[in-house]
Amino acid sequence: MATAGDRATSLLNAGGALAALAVAHQTGVLEALARLSGDGDPEFHPVSSIARECECVERYVKEVLRTLAVSQWLEVNDEEQYKLPLENAKVLTVHTGGESCMAAYLAEMPMLLSAGFAPLCKAFKTGEGIPYAPYEEAGFYTLMDAMTSAKHEATLVQKFIQEGFPEMHSRLEHGATVLDVGCGTGTAVRVMAEAYKNSTFVGLDIAATQLENARKDAAERGLQNCHFVVADAAKLEDCDALKQYQDGFDWITAFDAIHDQTRPLDCLKGVYAVLKQDGYFSMVDIKASSNVRDNLEHPMASFIYAVSLMHCMPVGMNDGGPGLGAMWGHQVAETMLRAAGFSSVQMHSPPKDAFNTEYRCRKGQ
């Protein structure tokens, strides 16, 4: 049995490997190695070739390669040439692994530490929240948007809607109005708008810059059936831009957005208010229990709790918010949904998504 000292040493080594993997992902070193190997068996490559391929300075590339070699993510030969084994390439690179690539997730924690470590330690004493600005400056939201966009592109229409929610697929085919709360750069809205031309889609977010990017993207694609609104999700009933949809929305979605809200119950009450009678609300959030002991065997519990500690909880504590955190769990989520007015709350496991739960709520049921 490993001692506490052994475990601490393992953590130090794993932390070093994680930092190096994050840097190698962000700078393109890993993708460069994968491209150099092509689609065949991986080969050894000199540092100079790898640096040239990723357009980085050779000395920096050498140090990150050495770190990844001693942590057994890369192989190194006597000439100090490096090879990315195929099994590792499938996990670490989009070039080889496609949807299976986890490199962006490996970059998540180092990025959160760079943005939030000092503010978080201060907040422990003051009780204040942490604003979005330091995370945005560190590039965290750009990273998250890239991961979310890839997921929506791959699964939203074919898996989540057509396979997981065939009734809504039928409604969207015939024509429905849809609101996505906390839409970010609008990928979910855009993907649905492209697939369902007879329906109208509205994306709502408080971040004006992200929505400007969403509008540009939609315009470049010639989409006429999607629109974007800058508004506070906690004030949906008072949003003038939504009043043109006076009959309400057929479907409202929120993808991993509610647990970050500073006024989550007000947001959910607003969702209920602007939903049509017999309309649906799909709240997709982390699959977990509200009881920490129930999460001891969760395969990603340590990571998700840490992400929550570094980001989700503190941003949710701004302006006196409750700081739900990412692992708020199904018990709290169900209680809050029912307090918002939903009497029908069903939990579904979205296809191709092992880590989230869809809380499917129907108004008037």
C-alpha atoms as a printed R data frame, in Angstrom:
    type eleno elety resid chain resno       x      y       z
1   ATOM     1    CA   MET     A     1   0.000  0.000   0.000
2   ATOM     2    CA   ALA     A     2   1.367  3.427  -1.023
3   ATOM     3    CA   THR     A     3   2.301  5.753   1.795
4   ATOM     4    CA   ALA     A     4   1.239  9.390   1.963
5   ATOM     5    CA   GLY     A     5   4.749 10.319   0.908
6   ATOM     6    CA   ASP     A     6   4.536  8.012  -2.113
7   ATOM     7    CA   ARG     A     7   1.219  9.541  -3.111
8   ATOM     8    CA   ALA     A     8   2.610 13.058  -2.741
9   ATOM     9    CA   THR     A     9   5.585 12.158  -4.956
10  ATOM    10    CA   SER     A    10   3.239 10.708  -7.570
11  ATOM    11    CA   LEU     A    11   1.193 13.906  -7.496
12  ATOM    12    CA   LEU     A    12   4.299 16.026  -8.011
13  ATOM    13    CA   ASN     A    13   5.328 13.970 -11.037
14  ATOM    14    CA   ALA     A    14   1.795 13.908 -12.445
15  ATOM    15    CA   GLY     A    15   1.537 17.656 -11.949
16  ATOM    16    CA   GLY     A    16   4.758 18.172 -13.869
17  ATOM    17    CA   ALA     A    17   3.535 15.982 -16.715
18  ATOM    18    CA   LEU     A    18   0.200 17.808 -16.773
19  ATOM    19    CA   ALA     A    19   1.889 21.201 -17.036
20  ATOM    20    CA   ALA     A    20   4.083 19.979 -19.892
21  ATOM    21    CA   LEU     A    21   1.156 18.397 -21.725
22  ATOM    22    CA   ALA     A    22  -0.801 21.648 -21.441
23  ATOM    23    CA   VAL     A    23   2.093 23.663 -22.877
24  ATOM    24    CA   ALA     A    24   2.712 21.120 -25.642
25  ATOM    25    CA   HIS     A    25  -0.966 21.222 -26.582
26  ATOM    26    CA   GLN     A    26  -1.298 25.013 -26.564
27  ATOM    27    CA   THR     A    27   1.897 25.565 -28.569
28  ATOM    28    CA   GLY     A    28   1.162 22.889 -31.170
29  ATOM    29    CA   VAL     A    29   4.083 20.618 -30.285
30  ATOM    30    CA   LEU     A    30   1.905 17.518 -29.905
31  ATOM    31    CA   GLU     A    31   0.017 18.107 -33.146
32  ATOM    32    CA   ALA     A    32   3.342 18.694 -34.919
33  ATOM    33    CA   LEU     A    33   4.610 15.293 -33.790
34  ATOM    34    CA   ALA     A    34   1.408 13.656 -34.986
35  ATOM    35    CA   ARG     A    35   1.594 15.371 -38.383
36  ATOM    36    CA   LEU     A    36   5.228 14.379 -38.871
37  ATOM    37    CA   SER     A    37   4.278 10.748 -38.332
38  ATOM    38    CA   GLY     A    38   1.445 10.959 -40.852
39  ATOM    39    CA   ASP     A    39  -1.059  8.105 -40.855
40  ATOM    40    CA   GLY     A    40   1.514  5.354 -40.558
41  ATOM    41    CA   ASP     A    41   3.487  3.973 -37.635
42  ATOM    42    CA   PRO     A    42   5.036  6.777 -35.540
43  ATOM    43    CA   GLU     A    43   8.714  7.438 -36.168
44  ATOM    44    CA   PHE     A    44  11.469  9.188 -34.211
45  ATOM    45    CA   HIS     A    45  12.053 12.835 -35.174
46  ATOM    46    CA   PRO     A    46  14.848 15.267 -34.238
47  ATOM    47    CA   VAL     A    47  13.966 18.232 -32.052
48  ATOM    48    CA   SER     A    48  14.837 20.630 -34.889
49  ATOM    49    CA   SER     A    49  12.215 19.072 -37.169
50  ATOM    50    CA   ILE     A    50   9.565 19.160 -34.467
51  ATOM    51    CA   ALA     A    51  10.326 22.793 -33.630
52  ATOM    52    CA   ARG     A    52  10.186 23.734 -37.310
53  ATOM    53    CA   GLU     A    53   6.867 21.947 -37.791
54  ATOM    54    CA   CYS     A    54   5.186 23.749 -34.874
55  ATOM    55    CA   GLU     A    55   7.008 27.035 -35.585
56  ATOM    56    CA   CYS     A    56   8.446 27.273 -32.060
57  ATOM    57    CA   VAL     A    57  11.902 27.986 -30.651
58  ATOM    58    CA   GLU     A    58  13.946 24.788 -30.500
59  ATOM    59    CA   ARG     A    59  15.261 25.193 -26.949
60  ATOM    60    CA   TYR     A    60  11.764 25.504 -25.510
61  ATOM    61    CA   VAL     A    61  10.553 22.558 -27.570
62  ATOM    62    CA   LYS     A    62  13.436 20.397 -26.334
63  ATOM    63    CA   GLU     A    63  12.601 21.037 -22.680
64  ATOM    64    CA   VAL     A    64   8.935 20.171 -23.025
65  ATOM    65    CA   LEU     A    65   9.827 17.045 -25.007
66  ATOM    66    CA   ARG     A    66  12.242 15.958 -22.278
67  ATOM    67    CA   THR     A    67   9.550 16.435 -19.642
68  ATOM    68    CA   LEU     A    68   7.088 14.328 -21.622
69  ATOM    69    CA   ALA     A    69   9.689 11.643 -22.248
70  ATOM    70    CA   VAL     A    70  10.553 11.132 -18.570
71  ATOM    71    CA   SER     A    71   6.824 11.046 -17.780
72  ATOM    72    CA   GLN     A    72   6.460  8.307 -20.450
73  ATOM    73    CA   TRP     A    73   4.164 10.157 -22.839
74  ATOM    74    CA   LEU     A    74   6.912 10.199 -25.488
75  ATOM    75    CA   GLU     A    75   9.710  7.808 -26.411
76  ATOM    76    CA   VAL     A    76  13.286  9.060 -26.856
77  ATOM    77    CA   ASN     A    77  16.246  7.323 -28.505
78  ATOM    78    CA   ASP     A    78  20.024  7.651 -28.042
79  ATOM    79    CA   GLU     A    79  20.216 10.530 -30.561
80  ATOM    80    CA   GLU     A    80  17.595 12.395 -28.542
81  ATOM    81    CA   GLN     A    81  14.965 12.052 -31.197
82  ATOM    82    CA   TYR     A    82  11.371 11.775 -30.080
83  ATOM    83    CA   LYS     A    83   8.385  9.663 -31.006
84  ATOM    84    CA   LEU     A    84   4.737  9.962 -29.961
85  ATOM    85    CA   PRO     A    85   3.387  6.410 -29.603
86  ATOM    86    CA   LEU     A    86   0.147  5.783 -31.487
87  ATOM    87    CA   GLU     A    87  -1.842  4.939 -28.341
88  ATOM    88    CA   ASN     A    88  -0.806  8.242 -26.762
89  ATOM    89    CA   ALA     A    89  -1.358 10.177 -29.984
90  ATOM    90    CA   LYS     A    90  -4.995  9.054 -30.035
91  ATOM    91    CA   VAL     A    91  -5.531 10.669 -26.635
92  ATOM    92    CA   LEU     A    92  -3.311 13.722 -27.060
93  ATOM    93    CA   THR     A    93  -3.879 14.928 -30.633
94  ATOM    94    CA   VAL     A    94  -6.827 15.860 -32.807
95  ATOM    95    CA   HIS     A    95  -4.826 14.753 -35.873
96  ATOM    96    CA   THR     A    96  -4.776 11.133 -34.696
97  ATOM    97    CA   GLY     A    97  -7.531 10.870 -32.111
98  ATOM    98    CA   GLY     A    98 -10.283 13.105 -33.458
99  ATOM    99    CA   GLU     A    99 -13.174 13.098 -30.994
100 ATOM   100    CA   SER     A   100 -11.154 10.936 -28.579
101 ATOM   101    CA   CYS     A   101  -8.562 13.671 -28.053
102 ATOM   102    CA   MET     A   102  -8.344 14.788 -24.411
103 ATOM   103    CA   ALA     A   103  -5.532 17.324 -24.760
104 ATOM   104    CA   ALA     A   104  -7.773 20.346 -24.259
105 ATOM   105    CA   TYR     A   105  -9.013 18.882 -20.969
106 ATOM   106    CA   LEU     A   106  -5.422 18.363 -19.871
107 ATOM   107    CA   ALA     A   107  -4.768 22.060 -20.528
108 ATOM   108    CA   GLU     A   108  -7.795 23.129 -18.498
109 ATOM   109    CA   MET     A   109  -6.383 22.910 -14.987
110 ATOM   110    CA   PRO     A   110  -3.027 24.666 -15.648
111 ATOM   111    CA   MET     A   111  -4.976 27.464 -17.341
112 ATOM   112    CA   LEU     A   112  -7.343 27.761 -14.383
113 ATOM   113    CA   LEU     A   113  -4.413 27.875 -11.980
114 ATOM   114    CA   SER     A   114  -2.766 30.674 -13.942
115 ATOM   115    CA   ALA     A   115  -5.984 32.690 -13.898
116 ATOM   116    CA   GLY     A   116  -7.522 31.967 -10.552
117 ATOM   117    CA   PHE     A   117  -4.997 30.754  -7.988
118 ATOM   118    CA   ALA     A   118  -4.139 34.097  -6.351
119 ATOM   119    CA   PRO     A   119  -7.701 35.523  -6.524
120 ATOM   120    CA   LEU     A   120  -9.075 32.278  -5.101
121 ATOM   121    CA   CYS     A   121  -6.736 32.270  -2.114
122 ATOM   122    CA   LYS     A   122  -7.743 35.869  -1.421
123 ATOM   123    CA   ALA     A   123 -11.430 35.001  -1.781
124 ATOM   124    CA   PHE     A   124 -11.056 32.310   0.883
125 ATOM   125    CA   LYS     A   125 -10.538 35.153   3.362
126 ATOM   126    CA   THR     A   126 -12.972 37.736   1.984
127 ATOM   127    CA   GLY     A   127 -15.833 35.501   0.853
128 ATOM   128    CA   GLU     A   128 -16.070 37.394  -2.422
129 ATOM   129    CA   GLY     A   129 -16.519 35.853  -5.834
130 ATOM   130    CA   ILE     A   130 -14.068 36.041  -8.726
131 ATOM   131    CA   PRO     A   131 -15.105 37.979 -11.847
132 ATOM   132    CA   TYR     A   132 -14.901 36.518 -15.340
133 ATOM   133    CA   ALA     A   133 -12.095 38.861 -16.467
134 ATOM   134    CA   PRO     A   134  -9.003 36.919 -15.252
135 ATOM   135    CA   TYR     A   135 -10.288 33.703 -16.817
136 ATOM   136    CA   GLU     A   136 -10.976 35.474 -20.088
137 ATOM   137    CA   GLU     A   137  -7.503 37.034 -20.107
138 ATOM   138    CA   ALA     A   138  -5.928 33.618 -19.518
139 ATOM   139    CA   GLY     A   139  -7.748 32.188 -22.537
140 ATOM   140    CA   PHE     A   140  -9.855 29.787 -20.486
141 ATOM   141    CA   TYR     A   141 -13.128 30.636 -22.212
142 ATOM   142    CA   THR     A   142 -11.532 30.287 -25.636
143 ATOM   143    CA   LEU     A   143 -10.387 26.798 -24.638
144 ATOM   144    CA   MET     A   144 -13.811 25.868 -23.263
145 ATOM   145    CA   ASP     A   145 -15.565 27.212 -26.339
146 ATOM   146    CA   ALA     A   146 -13.371 25.095 -28.592
147 ATOM   147    CA   MET     A   147 -14.194 21.956 -26.587
148 ATOM   148    CA   THR     A   148 -17.914 22.716 -26.441
149 ATOM   149    CA   SER     A   149 -18.075 23.601 -30.127
150 ATOM   150    CA   ALA     A   150 -16.427 20.341 -31.144
151 ATOM   151    CA   LYS     A   151 -18.870 18.400 -28.986
152 ATOM   152    CA   HIS     A   152 -21.946 20.182 -30.377
153 ATOM   153    CA   GLU     A   153 -20.726 19.752 -33.942
154 ATOM   154    CA   ALA     A   154 -20.289 16.016 -33.401
155 ATOM   155    CA   THR     A   155 -23.310 15.083 -31.294
156 ATOM   156    CA   LEU     A   156 -25.960 17.778 -30.809
157 ATOM   157    CA   VAL     A   157 -28.235 17.067 -33.774
158 ATOM   158    CA   GLN     A   158 -27.608 13.406 -34.525
159 ATOM   159    CA   LYS     A   159 -27.225 12.121 -30.970
160 ATOM   160    CA   PHE     A   160 -28.744 14.538 -28.463
161 ATOM   161    CA   ILE     A   161 -31.825 15.515 -30.500
162 ATOM   162    CA   GLN     A   162 -32.538 12.853 -33.113
163 ATOM   163    CA   GLU     A   163 -31.565  9.842 -31.019
164 ATOM   164    CA   GLY     A   164 -32.143 11.166 -27.505
165 ATOM   165    CA   PHE     A   165 -35.167 13.436 -28.001
166 ATOM   166    CA   PRO     A   166 -37.144 12.295 -31.092
167 ATOM   167    CA   GLU     A   167 -40.267 14.256 -30.071
168 ATOM   168    CA   MET     A   168 -38.313 17.499 -30.193
169 ATOM   169    CA   HIS     A   169 -36.730 16.483 -33.488
170 ATOM   170    CA   SER     A   170 -40.238 16.230 -34.956
171 ATOM   171    CA   ARG     A   171 -41.236 19.625 -33.546
172 ATOM   172    CA   LEU     A   172 -38.116 21.254 -34.938
173 ATOM   173    CA   GLU     A   173 -38.674 19.704 -38.359
174 ATOM   174    CA   HIS     A   174 -42.157 21.251 -38.530
175 ATOM   175    CA   GLY     A   175 -41.135 24.591 -36.998
176 ATOM   176    CA   ALA     A   176 -40.531 25.639 -33.391
177 ATOM   177    CA   THR     A   177 -39.018 28.493 -31.389
178 ATOM   178    CA   VAL     A   178 -35.944 27.669 -29.308
179 ATOM   179    CA   LEU     A   179 -33.967 29.661 -26.713
180 ATOM   180    CA   ASP     A   180 -30.457 28.664 -25.630
181 ATOM   181    CA   VAL     A   181 -29.550 30.250 -22.266
182 ATOM   182    CA   GLY     A   182 -25.854 30.941 -21.728
183 ATOM   183    CA   CYS     A   183 -25.086 30.320 -25.398
184 ATOM   184    CA   GLY     A   184 -21.505 31.671 -25.411
185 ATOM   185    CA   THR     A   185 -20.299 32.001 -28.997
186 ATOM   186    CA   GLY     A   186 -23.488 30.375 -30.206
187 ATOM   187    CA   THR     A   187 -22.297 27.053 -31.588
188 ATOM   188    CA   ALA     A   188 -25.338 25.119 -30.343
189 ATOM   189    CA   VAL     A   189 -27.676 27.739 -31.815
190 ATOM   190    CA   ARG     A   190 -25.843 27.733 -35.133
191 ATOM   191    CA   VAL     A   191 -25.677 23.932 -35.398
192 ATOM   192    CA   MET     A   192 -29.411 23.611 -34.726
193 ATOM   193    CA   ALA     A   193 -30.283 26.490 -37.071
194 ATOM   194    CA   GLU     A   194 -28.375 24.811 -39.907
195 ATOM   195    CA   ALA     A   195 -30.144 21.505 -39.308
196 ATOM   196    CA   TYR     A   196 -33.695 22.817 -38.804
197 ATOM   197    CA   LYS     A   197 -34.463 25.564 -41.311
198 ATOM   198    CA   ASN     A   198 -38.162 25.739 -40.365
199 ATOM   199    CA   SER     A   199 -37.420 26.658 -36.754
200 ATOM   200    CA   THR     A   200 -36.239 29.873 -35.106
201 ATOM   201    CA   PHE     A   201 -33.358 29.885 -32.634
202 ATOM   202    CA   VAL     A   202 -32.359 32.559 -30.121
203 ATOM   203    CA   GLY     A   203 -29.081 32.555 -28.198
204 ATOM   204    CA   LEU     A   204 -28.853 34.562 -24.978
205 ATOM   205    CA   ASP     A   205 -25.723 35.442 -23.038
206 ATOM   206    CA   ILE     A   206 -24.414 38.292 -20.897
207 ATOM   207    CA   ALA     A   207 -21.084 38.409 -22.769
208 ATOM   208    CA   ALA     A   208 -21.478 40.946 -25.590
209 ATOM   209    CA   THR     A   209 -18.127 40.128 -27.220
210 ATOM   210    CA   GLN     A   210 -18.968 36.444 -27.563
211 ATOM   211    CA   LEU     A   211 -22.345 37.238 -29.085
212 ATOM   212    CA   GLU     A   212 -20.778 39.605 -31.596
213 ATOM   213    CA   ASN     A   213 -18.638 36.695 -32.757
214 ATOM   214    CA   ALA     A   214 -21.758 34.512 -32.889
215 ATOM   215    CA   ARG     A   215 -23.568 37.056 -35.088
216 ATOM   216    CA   LYS     A   216 -20.617 37.306 -37.475
217 ATOM   217    CA   ASP     A   217 -20.411 33.529 -37.761
218 ATOM   218    CA   ALA     A   218 -24.149 33.219 -38.481
219 ATOM   219    CA   ALA     A   219 -24.001 36.001 -41.074
220 ATOM   220    CA   GLU     A   220 -21.041 34.423 -42.860
221 ATOM   221    CA   ARG     A   221 -23.011 31.187 -43.087
222 ATOM   222    CA   GLY     A   222 -26.099 32.980 -44.395
223 ATOM   223    CA   LEU     A   223 -28.311 31.847 -41.530
224 ATOM   224    CA   GLN     A   224 -31.578 33.775 -41.298
225 ATOM   225    CA   ASN     A   225 -33.278 31.706 -38.594
226 ATOM   226    CA   CYS     A   226 -31.047 32.490 -35.602
227 ATOM   227    CA   HIS     A   227 -30.636 35.618 -33.477
228 ATOM   228    CA   PHE     A   228 -28.567 36.586 -30.454
229 ATOM   229    CA   VAL     A   229 -29.534 38.646 -27.417
230 ATOM   230    CA   VAL     A   230 -27.269 40.252 -24.808
231 ATOM   231    CA   ALA     A   231 -29.090 39.871 -21.502
232 ATOM   232    CA   ASP     A   232 -28.835 38.649 -17.912
233 ATOM   233    CA   ALA     A   233 -30.168 35.091 -17.680
234 ATOM   234    CA   ALA     A   234 -31.617 35.954 -14.261
235 ATOM   235    CA   LYS     A   235 -33.925 38.553 -15.868
236 ATOM   236    CA   LEU     A   236 -35.553 36.652 -18.712
237 ATOM   237    CA   GLU     A   237 -39.055 37.949 -17.966
238 ATOM   238    CA   ASP     A   238 -37.838 41.553 -18.180
239 ATOM   239    CA   CYS     A   239 -35.843 41.091 -21.407
240 ATOM   240    CA   ASP     A   240 -37.366 43.370 -24.058
241 ATOM   241    CA   ALA     A   241 -35.728 41.443 -26.897
242 ATOM   242    CA   LEU     A   242 -37.634 38.282 -25.910
243 ATOM   243    CA   LYS     A   243 -41.039 39.952 -25.758
244 ATOM   244    CA   GLN     A   244 -41.551 39.519 -29.493
245 ATOM   245    CA   TYR     A   245 -41.874 35.804 -28.697
246 ATOM   246    CA   GLN     A   246 -45.021 36.531 -26.749
247 ATOM   247    CA   ASP     A   247 -46.394 33.020 -27.134
248 ATOM   248    CA   GLY     A   248 -43.279 31.656 -25.452
249 ATOM   249    CA   PHE     A   249 -40.672 29.137 -26.562
250 ATOM   250    CA   ASP     A   250 -41.289 25.532 -27.543
251 ATOM   251    CA   TRP     A   251 -37.903 24.472 -26.199
252 ATOM   252    CA   ILE     A   252 -35.318 26.118 -23.955
253 ATOM   253    CA   THR     A   253 -31.834 24.682 -23.506
254 ATOM   254    CA   ALA     A   254 -28.997 25.381 -21.082
255 ATOM   255    CA   PHE     A   255 -25.761 23.480 -21.636
256 ATOM   256    CA   ASP     A   256 -23.580 23.478 -18.492
257 ATOM   257    CA   ALA     A   257 -24.669 27.045 -17.804
258 ATOM   258    CA   ILE     A   258 -26.959 27.073 -14.774
259 ATOM   259    CA   HIS     A   259 -24.422 26.082 -12.115
260 ATOM   260    CA   ASP     A   260 -22.327 29.189 -12.932
261 ATOM   261    CA   GLN     A   261 -25.228 31.610 -12.411
262 ATOM   262    CA   THR     A   262 -25.157 34.070  -9.506
263 ATOM   263    CA   ARG     A   263 -28.966 33.881  -9.301
264 ATOM   264    CA   PRO     A   264 -29.747 30.372 -10.529
265 ATOM   265    CA   LEU     A   265 -33.269 30.137  -9.103
266 ATOM   266    CA   ASP     A   266 -34.259 33.445 -10.703
267 ATOM   267    CA   CYS     A   267 -32.869 32.134 -13.977
268 ATOM   268    CA   LEU     A   268 -34.910 28.927 -13.740
269 ATOM   269    CA   LYS     A   269 -38.052 30.850 -12.810
270 ATOM   270    CA   GLY     A   270 -37.483 33.012 -15.865
271 ATOM   271    CA   VAL     A   271 -37.110 29.924 -18.038
272 ATOM   272    CA   TYR     A   272 -40.430 28.628 -16.736
273 ATOM   273    CA   ALA     A   273 -42.111 31.980 -17.392
274 ATOM   274    CA   VAL     A   274 -41.022 32.339 -21.041
275 ATOM   275    CA   LEU     A   275 -41.671 28.687 -21.911
276 ATOM   276    CA   LYS     A   276 -44.850 27.786 -23.764
277 ATOM   277    CA   GLN     A   277 -47.449 25.702 -22.022
278 ATOM   278    CA   ASP     A   278 -46.487 22.126 -22.890
279 ATOM   279    CA   GLY     A   279 -42.984 23.339 -23.828
280 ATOM   280    CA   TYR     A   280 -39.758 21.630 -22.762
281 ATOM   281    CA   PHE     A   281 -36.694 22.805 -20.884
282 ATOM   282    CA   SER     A   282 -33.485 20.756 -21.241
283 ATOM   283    CA   MET     A   283 -30.917 21.586 -18.591
284 ATOM   284    CA   VAL     A   284 -27.689 19.707 -19.268
285 ATOM   285    CA   ASP     A   285 -25.302 19.631 -16.339
286 ATOM   286    CA   ILE     A   286 -22.669 17.491 -14.627
287 ATOM   287    CA   LYS     A   287 -23.836 14.023 -13.616
288 ATOM   288    CA   ALA     A   288 -23.260 13.877  -9.862
289 ATOM   289    CA   SER     A   289 -24.848 13.595  -6.443
290 ATOM   290    CA   SER     A   290 -25.260 16.522  -4.061
291 ATOM   291    CA   ASN     A   291 -23.810 14.238  -1.363
292 ATOM   292    CA   VAL     A   292 -20.012 14.175  -1.627
293 ATOM   293    CA   ARG     A   293 -19.830 10.617  -0.241
294 ATOM   294    CA   ASP     A   294 -21.914  9.407  -3.176
295 ATOM   295    CA   ASN     A   295 -19.266 10.833  -5.502
296 ATOM   296    CA   LEU     A   296 -16.277  8.997  -3.998
297 ATOM   297    CA   GLU     A   297 -16.323  6.439  -6.836
298 ATOM   298    CA   HIS     A   298 -17.062  8.980  -9.581
299 ATOM   299    CA   PRO     A   299 -14.269  8.450 -12.165
300 ATOM   300    CA   MET     A   300 -13.672 12.193 -12.660
301 ATOM   301    CA   ALA     A   301 -14.716 13.546  -9.250
302 ATOM   302    CA   SER     A   302 -11.343 14.994  -8.232
303 ATOM   303    CA   PHE     A   303 -10.960 16.824 -11.524
304 ATOM   304    CA   ILE     A   304 -14.505 18.218 -11.656
305 ATOM   305    CA   TYR     A   305 -14.499 19.315  -8.022
306 ATOM   306    CA   ALA     A   306 -11.176 21.069  -8.688
307 ATOM   307    CA   VAL     A   307 -12.538 22.838 -11.780
308 ATOM   308    CA   SER     A   308 -15.504 23.874  -9.669
309 ATOM   309    CA   LEU     A   309 -13.192 25.155  -6.935
310 ATOM   310    CA   MET     A   310 -11.053 27.113  -9.374
311 ATOM   311    CA   HIS     A   311 -13.849 28.542 -11.533
312 ATOM   312    CA   CYS     A   312 -17.507 27.484 -11.289
313 ATOM   313    CA   MET     A   313 -18.063 28.113  -7.597
314 ATOM   314    CA   PRO     A   314 -16.220 31.472  -7.330
315 ATOM   315    CA   VAL     A   315 -17.844 32.997 -10.431
316 ATOM   316    CA   GLY     A   316 -21.192 31.883  -9.018
317 ATOM   317    CA   MET     A   317 -20.442 33.745  -5.784
318 ATOM   318    CA   ASN     A   318 -20.202 37.157  -7.455
319 ATOM   319    CA   ASP     A   319 -22.809 39.681  -6.314
320 ATOM   320    CA   GLY     A   320 -23.664 37.527  -3.319
321 ATOM   321    CA   GLY     A   321 -24.515 34.452  -5.375
322 ATOM   322    CA   PRO     A   322 -24.747 30.972  -3.804
323 ATOM   323    CA   GLY     A   323 -21.781 29.477  -5.690
324 ATOM   324    CA   LEU     A   324 -23.520 26.230  -6.653
325 ATOM   325    CA   GLY     A   325 -20.414 24.755  -8.239
326 ATOM   326    CA   ALA     A   326 -20.200 22.168 -10.986
327 ATOM   327    CA   MET     A   327 -20.890 19.252  -8.617
328 ATOM   328    CA   TRP     A   328 -24.124 20.690  -7.218
329 ATOM   329    CA   GLY     A   329 -25.741 17.315  -7.934
330 ATOM   330    CA   HIS     A   330 -29.107 16.013  -8.981
331 ATOM   331    CA   GLN     A   331 -30.805 16.405  -5.582
332 ATOM   332    CA   VAL     A   332 -30.208 20.153  -5.430
333 ATOM   333    CA   ALA     A   333 -30.899 20.533  -9.158
334 ATOM   334    CA   GLU     A   334 -34.265 18.760  -8.948
335 ATOM   335    CA   THR     A   335 -35.292 20.740  -5.860
336 ATOM   336    CA   MET     A   336 -34.437 24.016  -7.580
337 ATOM   337    CA   LEU     A   337 -36.253 23.066 -10.794
338 ATOM   338    CA   ARG     A   338 -39.401 22.222  -8.846
339 ATOM   339    CA   ALA     A   339 -39.105 25.471  -6.870
340 ATOM   340    CA   ALA     A   340 -39.015 27.275 -10.239
341 ATOM   341    CA   GLY     A   341 -42.394 25.754 -11.139
342 ATOM   342    CA   PHE     A   342 -41.605 22.505 -12.948
343 ATOM   343    CA   SER     A   343 -43.618 19.574 -11.639
344 ATOM   344    CA   SER     A   344 -42.309 17.224 -14.312
345 ATOM   345    CA   VAL     A   345 -38.539 16.648 -14.067
346 ATOM   346    CA   GLN     A   346 -37.002 13.610 -15.737
347 ATOM   347    CA   MET     A   347 -33.320 12.726 -15.793
348 ATOM   348    CA   HIS     A   348 -31.852 11.355 -19.027
349 ATOM   349    CA   SER     A   349 -28.344 10.280 -19.960
350 ATOM   350    CA   PRO     A   350 -27.507 12.010 -23.253
351 ATOM   351    CA   PRO     A   351 -26.153  9.653 -25.943
352 ATOM   352    CA   LYS     A   352 -22.348  9.739 -26.275
353 ATOM   353    CA   ASP     A   353 -22.048 11.765 -23.049
354 ATOM   354    CA   ALA     A   354 -21.022  9.848 -19.938
355 ATOM   355    CA   PHE     A   355 -20.464 12.864 -17.704
356 ATOM   356    CA   ASN     A   356 -23.668 14.888 -18.030
357 ATOM   357    CA   THR     A   357 -27.332 14.533 -17.142
358 ATOM   358    CA   GLU     A   358 -30.164 16.078 -19.100
359 ATOM   359    CA   TYR     A   359 -32.879 17.338 -16.768
360 ATOM   360    CA   ARG     A   360 -35.875 17.313 -19.107
361 ATOM   361    CA   CYS     A   361 -38.677 19.447 -17.735
362 ATOM   362    CA   ARG     A   362 -42.110 19.979 -19.239
363 ATOM   363    CA   LYS     A   363 -44.307 22.930 -18.398
364 ATOM   364    CA   GLY     A   364 -47.860 22.105 -17.437
365 ATOM   365    CA   GLN     A   365 -47.245 18.397 -16.800
